[in-house]
């Protein structure tokens, strides 16, 4: 029996899929290279913006052909869109046999049994069940043998007015430190060198269990074989001095942070309910630079939030100019059903969003070109993750930039020193030193 999983969305979703794969392999399934060979197809969905929603339905249209050759094949949908739409999704797309929410992935084995017996297996929960931690008992199946994601919390306690996540993933639930450390120990004994701690708002980890994220950084770093630690995503409001200090003190934590600012205008930030001003965001950036020598930044930005004026948008550009991010992920505001921003007055026409977006991209392109040039001639530390054509090594610097260099297969999984010869916005050509 073979499975095929199509994953949309964020790293959390990718990590969920790695765990679903682990569950399916425990049940005796193997991964199919192509969906046409599969006995079960699962789509792990995202609903953060309208586009990923639409993609799910076009994929379902394609995958339904599988049942023509293999009438016993099962099609399942899980993740955030499943959670948001519930039964409406299966009504719209009757080809779906299995559906479950983000809260009950661990029930997949039972759902498969029900579907095999000919029933529609639907388990959409309103709230996380008591036994959701069972999920951690399943192994993960990872493509990258050296860098691993570790989910440390689920859900989010913020109320950003544009965001579906508190609805699709529920309120914040931090995973216990023991459970996290156990997974990290297992990963490193399996050859993993870099652990990437994941959560919708990882900087708030621990707040619901009387702990602080800095403690987690110190404790993960105590595990001998861990060589590098990264984490995603941070929220500026929860990024405090304790975390900045820990990042600076723990040598294993990479000098990079993804810290979404979303908008530069204080008025828009207030409408988004982000809980900080532009000045406060910039102060957090200064604090991080003070504690963490050489730290680099990436961010998320929303363009065209309701009522955004030209002046508001200029404030966003101003933040880009001041911080000089290594990378900016920018999105046109997409009104999501059941969020406060959906029905706000002053929706910005798509044409204006497109035009602002292209100005933002142009500015960021210039900044990235300059940032890239500043790397030329410097020495960097790279963890080699893969090899192409037998001699091109590929890895990431501590500052989270892709780097390539000549070398042999014996370097895989090693941390090496390199000199940057030529640097481009998304890649650097280097030499081993
Ligand atoms: N419209 C556009 N972008 C959004 N994001 C979240 N919700 C929306 C929305 N409704 C963006 C934010 C977030 C990233 C993961 O997606 O920038 O940080
Ligand atoms: Fe998409 Fe958000 Fe769900 Fe991640 S948590 S899959 S970004 S909707």
Coordinates of C-alpha atoms and ligand atoms in Angstrom, one line a residue:
X1 CA 0.0 0.0 0.0
X2 CA 1.3 3.4 -0.9
X3 CA 0.5 7.0 0.2
X4 CA 1.0 10.4 -1.4
X5 CA 0.8 13.6 0.6
X6 CA 0.5 17.1 -0.9
X7 CA 1.3 19.8 1.6
X8 CA 0.4 23.5 1.4
X9 CA 1.2 26.3 3.9
X10 CA 3.8 27.0 6.5
X11 CA 6.6 25.0 8.1
X12 CA 4.1 23.8 10.8
X13 CA 2.1 22.1 8.1
X14 CA 5.2 20.5 6.6
X15 CA 6.1 19.2 10.0
X16 CA 2.6 17.9 10.5
X17 CA 2.9 16.1 7.2
X18 CA 6.2 14.6 8.3
X19 CA 4.4 13.2 11.3
X20 CA 1.5 11.9 9.2
X21 CA 4.0 10.1 7.0
X22 CA 5.5 8.6 10.1
X23 CA 2.0 7.4 11.1
X24 CA 1.3 5.9 7.7
X25 CA 4.6 4.1 7.6
X26 CA 3.8 2.7 11.1
X27 CA 0.6 1.3 9.5
X28 CA 2.7 -0.3 6.8
X29 CA 2.3 2.2 3.9
X30 CA 5.1 3.4 1.8
X31 CA 5.6 6.7 0.1
X32 CA 4.5 6.8 -3.6
X33 CA 6.6 8.9 -6.0
X34 CA 3.5 9.9 -7.9
X35 CA -0.1 10.4 -6.8
X36 CA -1.2 8.0 -9.6
X37 CA 0.5 5.1 -7.8
X38 CA -1.1 5.8 -4.4
X39 CA -3.7 3.9 -2.5
X40 CA -4.3 6.9 -0.3
X41 CA -3.8 10.6 -1.1
X42 CA -3.9 13.2 1.6
X43 CA -3.9 17.0 1.1
X44 CA -2.7 18.9 4.1
X45 CA -4.2 22.3 3.5
X46 CA -3.6 25.9 4.3
X47 CA -6.2 28.7 4.4
X48 CA -4.2 31.7 5.4
X49 CA -5.0 33.5 2.1
X50 CA -7.6 32.8 -0.6
X51 CA -5.1 31.4 -3.1
X52 CA -4.2 28.2 -1.2
X53 CA -7.9 27.5 -0.7
X54 CA -8.5 27.5 -4.5
X55 CA -5.5 25.3 -5.1
X56 CA -7.0 22.5 -2.9
X57 CA -10.1 22.3 -5.1
X58 CA -8.1 22.2 -8.3
X59 CA -6.0 19.3 -6.9
X60 CA -9.1 17.4 -5.7
X61 CA -10.4 17.7 -9.3
X62 CA -7.2 16.1 -10.5
X63 CA -6.9 13.4 -7.8
X64 CA -10.4 12.2 -8.3
X65 CA -9.2 10.4 -11.5
X66 CA -7.3 8.0 -9.2
X67 CA -10.5 6.3 -8.3
X68 CA -11.2 5.4 -11.9
X69 CA -8.2 3.1 -12.0
X70 CA -8.2 2.2 -8.3
X71 CA -11.8 2.3 -7.0
X72 CA -10.6 1.4 -3.5
X73 CA -8.2 4.4 -3.3
X74 CA -8.9 6.9 -0.6
X75 CA -8.7 10.7 -0.7
X76 CA -8.3 12.7 2.4
X77 CA -8.1 16.4 3.4
X78 CA -6.7 17.7 6.6
X79 CA -5.2 20.8 8.0
X80 CA -6.4 24.4 8.2
X81 CA -8.9 24.5 5.3
X82 CA -10.5 21.3 6.6
X83 CA -10.7 22.9 10.0
X84 CA -12.2 26.1 8.7
X85 CA -14.7 24.6 6.2
X86 CA -15.7 21.5 8.1
X87 CA -18.6 19.6 6.4
X88 CA -19.0 22.2 3.8
X89 CA -15.8 21.0 2.2
X90 CA -17.0 17.4 1.8
X91 CA -20.4 18.6 0.4
X92 CA -18.5 20.7 -2.1
X93 CA -16.2 17.9 -3.0
X94 CA -17.9 14.5 -2.4
X95 CA -14.8 12.7 -3.7
X96 CA -13.3 13.2 -0.2
X97 CA -13.4 10.1 1.9
X98 CA -11.4 11.2 5.0
X99 CA -11.3 14.6 6.6
X100 CA -9.8 15.7 9.9
X101 CA -8.9 18.8 11.7
X102 CA -5.6 20.1 12.9
X103 CA -6.5 18.9 16.4
X104 CA -6.9 15.2 15.7
X105 CA -4.2 14.1 13.3
X106 CA -3.5 11.3 15.8
X107 CA -6.9 9.7 14.9
X108 CA -5.8 9.1 11.3
X109 CA -5.4 5.3 11.8
X110 CA -9.0 4.9 13.0
X111 CA -10.3 7.2 10.2
X112 CA -8.6 5.1 7.5
X113 CA -10.3 2.0 8.9
X114 CA -13.7 3.6 8.8
X115 CA -13.1 4.8 5.2
X116 CA -11.9 1.4 4.1
X117 CA -15.2 0.0 5.5
X118 CA -17.0 2.3 3.1
X119 CA -18.0 5.2 5.5
X120 CA -17.2 8.8 5.1
X121 CA -14.6 9.3 7.9
X122 CA -15.0 12.9 9.1
X123 CA -13.6 14.1 12.4
X124 CA -13.6 17.9 12.7
X125 CA -13.3 19.0 16.3
X126 CA -14.1 22.5 17.6
X127 CA -11.5 22.3 20.3
X128 CA -8.3 20.2 20.9
X129 CA -9.1 16.9 22.5
X130 CA -7.4 15.8 25.8
X131 CA -5.3 13.2 24.1
X132 CA -3.8 15.4 21.3
X133 CA -0.3 14.8 22.7
X134 CA -0.5 11.2 21.5
X135 CA 0.7 12.7 18.2
X136 CA 4.2 13.0 19.6
X137 CA 4.4 9.3 20.0
X138 CA 4.6 8.8 16.2
X139 CA 7.9 9.0 14.4
X140 CA 8.5 11.6 11.6
X141 CA 9.6 10.9 8.1
X142 CA 12.1 13.6 7.0
X143 CA 13.6 14.5 3.6
X144 CA 16.5 16.4 5.2
X145 CA 18.7 14.1 7.3
X146 CA 20.7 16.9 9.0
X147 CA 18.1 19.7 9.7
X148 CA 14.9 18.8 11.5
X149 CA 11.8 20.7 12.4
X150 CA 10.5 20.2 16.0
X151 CA 7.0 21.5 16.8
X152 CA 7.2 23.0 20.3
X153 CA 3.7 24.6 20.5
X154 CA 0.4 24.6 18.7
X155 CA -2.1 27.4 18.2
X156 CA -1.8 31.1 18.9
X157 CA -3.1 33.3 21.6
X158 CA -2.9 36.6 19.6
X159 CA -5.9 38.1 17.9
X160 CA -4.4 39.7 14.8
X161 CA -7.5 40.9 13.0
X162 CA -6.5 39.5 9.5
X163 CA -5.6 36.0 10.7
X164 CA -7.4 32.7 10.6
X165 CA -4.8 30.8 12.6
X166 CA -6.4 31.1 16.1
X167 CA -9.5 29.6 14.5
X168 CA -7.8 26.9 12.5
X169 CA -5.2 25.9 15.1
X170 CA -6.9 27.0 18.3
X171 CA -5.4 28.8 21.3
X172 CA -1.8 28.3 22.4
X173 CA -0.7 24.9 23.8
X174 CA 2.9 24.7 24.6
X175 CA 4.5 21.2 24.4
X176 CA 6.3 20.1 27.6
X177 CA 10.0 20.6 27.8
X178 CA 10.5 16.9 28.5
X179 CA 8.6 15.9 25.4
X180 CA 10.6 18.4 23.2
X181 CA 14.0 17.4 24.7
X182 CA 13.2 13.7 24.1
X183 CA 12.4 14.3 20.4
X184 CA 15.6 16.4 20.0
X185 CA 17.7 13.7 21.6
X186 CA 16.2 11.1 19.3
X187 CA 16.8 13.3 16.3
X188 CA 20.5 14.0 17.1
X189 CA 21.2 10.3 17.7
X190 CA 19.7 9.8 14.2
X191 CA 22.3 12.2 12.7
X192 CA 20.5 15.5 12.8
X193 CA 22.8 18.5 13.5
X194 CA 20.4 21.5 13.3
X195 CA 17.0 21.7 15.1
X196 CA 14.4 24.2 14.0
X197 CA 11.9 24.9 16.8
X198 CA 8.5 25.6 15.4
X199 CA 5.4 27.3 16.6
X200 CA 2.9 29.9 15.3
X201 CA 4.3 32.2 17.9
X202 CA 7.3 30.4 19.2
X203 CA 8.5 33.4 21.2
X204 CA 5.4 32.9 23.5
X205 CA 6.3 29.3 24.1
X206 CA 5.8 28.4 27.8
X207 CA 3.5 31.3 28.8
X208 CA 0.6 28.8 29.2
X209 CA 2.7 26.4 31.3
X210 CA 4.6 28.9 33.5
X211 CA 7.8 28.8 31.5
X212 CA 9.8 31.2 29.3
X213 CA 11.2 30.5 25.8
X214 CA 14.7 31.4 26.8
X215 CA 14.7 28.3 29.1
X216 CA 13.9 26.1 26.1
X217 CA 16.9 27.6 24.2
X218 CA 19.3 26.9 27.1
X219 CA 17.9 23.3 27.6
X220 CA 18.0 22.3 23.9
X221 CA 21.6 23.7 23.7
X222 CA 22.7 21.4 26.6
X223 CA 22.1 18.4 24.4
X224 CA 25.7 17.6 23.2
X225 CA 25.2 16.6 19.6
X226 CA 22.9 19.6 18.8
X227 CA 25.1 21.9 16.7
X228 CA 22.7 24.5 15.6
X229 CA 19.3 25.9 16.8
X230 CA 16.9 28.0 14.9
X231 CA 13.3 28.9 15.6
X232 CA 10.3 30.3 13.7
X233 CA 8.1 32.4 14.0
X234 CA 8.7 35.2 16.5
X235 CA 6.2 37.8 17.5
X236 CA 7.7 41.2 18.3
X237 CA 5.5 41.6 21.3
X238 CA 6.8 38.5 23.0
X239 CA 10.4 38.9 21.9
X240 CA 11.8 40.2 25.1
X241 CA 15.3 40.9 26.6
X242 CA 15.4 37.4 28.1
X243 CA 15.1 35.8 24.7
X244 CA 17.6 38.3 23.1
X245 CA 20.1 37.5 25.9
X246 CA 19.7 33.8 25.5
X247 CA 20.2 34.1 21.7
X248 CA 23.4 36.0 22.4
X249 CA 24.7 33.6 25.1
X250 CA 23.9 30.3 23.6
X251 CA 26.5 29.8 20.9
X252 CA 24.4 27.1 19.2
X253 CA 21.5 29.5 18.4
X254 CA 22.1 30.9 14.9
X255 CA 22.3 34.7 14.4
X256 CA 19.1 35.1 12.5
X257 CA 15.5 35.8 13.4
X258 CA 12.3 35.8 11.4
X259 CA 10.3 38.6 13.0
X260 CA 7.2 39.7 11.1
X261 CA 6.3 43.4 11.4
X262 CA 3.3 43.3 9.0
X263 CA 3.0 47.1 8.6
X264 CA 4.9 50.2 9.3
X265 CA 2.0 52.6 10.1
X266 CA 1.0 52.8 13.8
X267 CA -2.6 53.3 12.7
X268 CA -2.6 50.1 10.6
X269 CA -0.7 48.2 13.3
X270 CA -3.5 49.2 15.7
X271 CA -6.2 48.1 13.3
X272 CA -4.3 44.8 13.0
X273 CA -4.2 44.5 16.8
X274 CA -0.5 43.7 16.7
X275 CA 0.2 45.2 20.1
X276 CA 3.3 47.3 19.1
X277 CA 4.2 50.5 17.2
X278 CA 6.7 50.9 14.5
X279 CA 9.1 52.6 17.0
X280 CA 8.7 49.7 19.4
X281 CA 9.4 47.2 16.6
X282 CA 12.6 49.1 15.6
X283 CA 13.6 49.1 19.3
X284 CA 13.4 45.3 19.4
X285 CA 15.6 45.1 16.3
X286 CA 18.2 47.4 18.1
X287 CA 18.0 45.3 21.2
X288 CA 18.6 42.1 19.2
X289 CA 21.6 43.7 17.5
X290 CA 23.0 44.7 20.9
X291 CA 22.8 41.2 22.4
X292 CA 23.4 39.1 19.2
X293 CA 26.5 40.1 17.3
X294 CA 26.0 39.9 13.6
X295 CA 22.3 39.0 13.7
X296 CA 20.3 39.1 10.5
X297 CA 16.6 39.5 10.0
X298 CA 13.8 38.4 7.8
X299 CA 10.1 39.4 8.0
X300 CA 6.6 39.2 6.7
X301 CA 4.6 42.2 5.4
X302 CA 1.0 42.6 4.5
X303 CA 0.3 45.2 1.7
X304 CA -3.1 46.8 1.3
X305 CA -4.7 46.2 4.7
X306 CA -8.2 47.9 4.9
X307 CA -7.9 51.7 4.9
X308 CA -4.1 51.7 4.1
X309 CA -3.2 55.0 2.6
X310 CA -0.2 56.0 0.5
X311 CA 1.4 57.5 3.7
X312 CA 0.7 54.4 5.7
X313 CA 2.4 52.3 3.0
X314 CA 5.4 54.7 2.9
X315 CA 5.9 53.8 6.6
X316 CA 6.2 50.1 5.7
X317 CA 8.8 51.0 3.1
X318 CA 10.6 53.0 5.7
X319 CA 11.0 49.9 8.0
X320 CA 12.5 48.0 5.1
X321 CA 15.0 50.8 4.5
X322 CA 15.9 51.0 8.2
X323 CA 16.2 47.3 9.0
X324 CA 17.6 46.1 5.7
X325 CA 16.1 42.5 6.0
X326 CA 17.9 39.6 4.3
X327 CA 14.5 38.4 3.1
X328 CA 11.0 39.8 3.0
X329 CA 7.9 37.7 2.5
X330 CA 5.2 40.1 1.3
X331 CA 1.5 39.3 0.8
X332 CA -1.4 41.3 -0.5
X333 CA -4.1 41.5 2.2
X334 CA -6.6 38.7 1.6
X335 CA -9.9 39.0 3.5
X336 CA -10.5 35.7 5.4
X337 CA -14.1 34.8 6.4
X338 CA -14.8 35.1 10.1
X339 CA -11.9 37.4 10.8
X340 CA -12.5 41.1 11.9
X341 CA -10.6 42.5 9.0
X342 CA -12.9 40.7 6.5
X343 CA -15.7 43.1 7.1
X344 CA -13.7 46.3 7.8
X345 CA -14.6 49.3 5.8
X346 CA -12.1 50.8 3.4
X347 CA -11.0 47.6 1.6
X348 CA -8.1 48.5 -0.7
X349 CA -8.7 47.8 -4.5
X350 CA -6.6 44.9 -5.8
X351 CA -5.1 47.2 -8.4
X352 CA -3.7 49.5 -5.7
X353 CA -2.4 46.4 -3.7
X354 CA -0.6 45.1 -6.8
X355 CA 1.0 48.5 -7.5
X356 CA 2.2 48.9 -3.9
X357 CA 3.4 45.4 -3.9
X358 CA 5.6 45.9 -7.0
X359 CA 7.1 49.0 -5.4
X360 CA 7.9 47.1 -2.3
X361 CA 9.5 44.3 -4.3
X362 CA 11.6 46.8 -6.3
X363 CA 12.9 48.4 -3.1
X364 CA 13.6 45.1 -1.4
X365 CA 15.4 43.8 -4.5
X366 CA 17.8 46.8 -4.3
X367 CA 18.3 46.3 -0.6
X368 CA 19.0 42.6 -1.1
X369 CA 21.5 43.3 -3.8
X370 CA 23.4 45.5 -1.5
X371 CA 23.1 43.1 1.5
X372 CA 24.4 40.3 -0.8
X373 CA 27.4 42.3 -1.9
X374 CA 28.4 43.0 1.7
X375 CA 29.0 39.2 2.2
X376 CA 31.7 39.0 -0.5
X377 CA 35.1 38.3 0.9
X378 CA 33.7 37.3 4.4
X379 CA 34.2 34.0 6.2
X380 CA 31.0 32.1 7.0
X381 CA 30.1 28.8 8.7
X382 CA 28.0 26.5 6.6
X383 CA 26.2 23.3 7.5
X384 CA 26.3 21.1 4.4
X385 CA 22.8 19.7 3.7
X386 CA 23.0 18.2 0.2
X387 CA 25.2 17.6 -2.8
X388 CA 24.4 18.1 -6.5
X389 CA 26.3 16.6 -9.5
X390 CA 28.6 14.7 -7.2
X391 CA 30.7 17.8 -6.3
X392 CA 28.5 20.8 -5.6
X393 CA 27.9 21.1 -1.9
X394 CA 24.9 23.1 -0.7
X395 CA 24.2 24.4 2.8
X396 CA 23.1 27.3 4.9
X397 CA 25.1 29.9 6.8
X398 CA 24.3 30.8 10.4
X399 CA 22.7 33.9 9.0
X400 CA 20.3 31.7 7.0
X401 CA 21.7 32.3 3.5
X402 CA 22.1 29.5 0.9
X403 CA 25.7 28.8 0.0
X404 CA 27.3 26.5 -2.5
X405 CA 30.9 25.3 -2.9
X406 CA 33.0 22.5 -4.4
X407 CA 33.6 19.4 -2.3
X408 CA 33.0 15.7 -1.8
X409 CA 30.2 13.6 -0.4
X410 CA 32.2 13.1 2.9
X411 CA 31.3 16.7 3.8
X412 CA 27.6 16.0 4.0
X413 CA 26.2 16.9 7.5
X414 CA 29.4 18.7 8.5
X415 CA 29.8 22.3 9.6
X416 CA 32.5 23.9 7.4
X417 CA 34.2 27.3 7.2
X418 CA 34.0 29.0 3.8
X419 CA 35.0 32.2 2.1
X420 CA 32.3 34.0 0.1
X421 CA 33.5 34.6 -3.5
X422 CA 30.4 35.9 -5.1
X423 CA 27.1 36.7 -3.5
X424 CA 23.6 37.1 -5.0
X425 CA 20.3 37.9 -3.3
X426 CA 19.4 34.2 -2.8
X427 CA 22.7 32.3 -3.2
X428 CA 26.4 32.6 -2.5
X429 CA 29.3 31.0 -4.3
X430 CA 32.0 30.0 -1.8
X431 CA 35.3 28.2 -1.3
X432 CA 36.2 25.9 1.5
X433 CA 38.9 27.3 3.7
Ligands
LIG1 N1 -3.8 38.3 4.1 C1 -2.5 38.4 3.7 N2 -1.5 37.9 4.4 C2 -1.8 37.3 5.5 N3 -0.9 36.7 6.4 C3 -1.7 36.2 7.4 N4 -3.0 36.4 7.2 C4 -3.1 37.1 6.0 C5 -4.1 37.6 5.3 N5 -5.4 37.5 5.7 C6 0.5 36.7 6.3 C7 1.2 37.4 7.5 C8 1.8 36.2 8.2 C9 2.1 35.3 7.1 C10 2.3 33.9 7.5 O1 1.0 35.4 6.2 O2 2.2 38.2 7.0 O3 2.9 36.6 9.0
LIG2 FE1 -1.6 28.1 6.6 FE2 -1.7 29.3 8.9 FE3 -2.6 26.9 8.8 FE4 0.1 27.3 8.5 S1 -1.2 27.7 10.4 S2 -1.1 26.0 7.2 S3 0.0 29.3 7.4 S4 -3.4 28.7 7.8

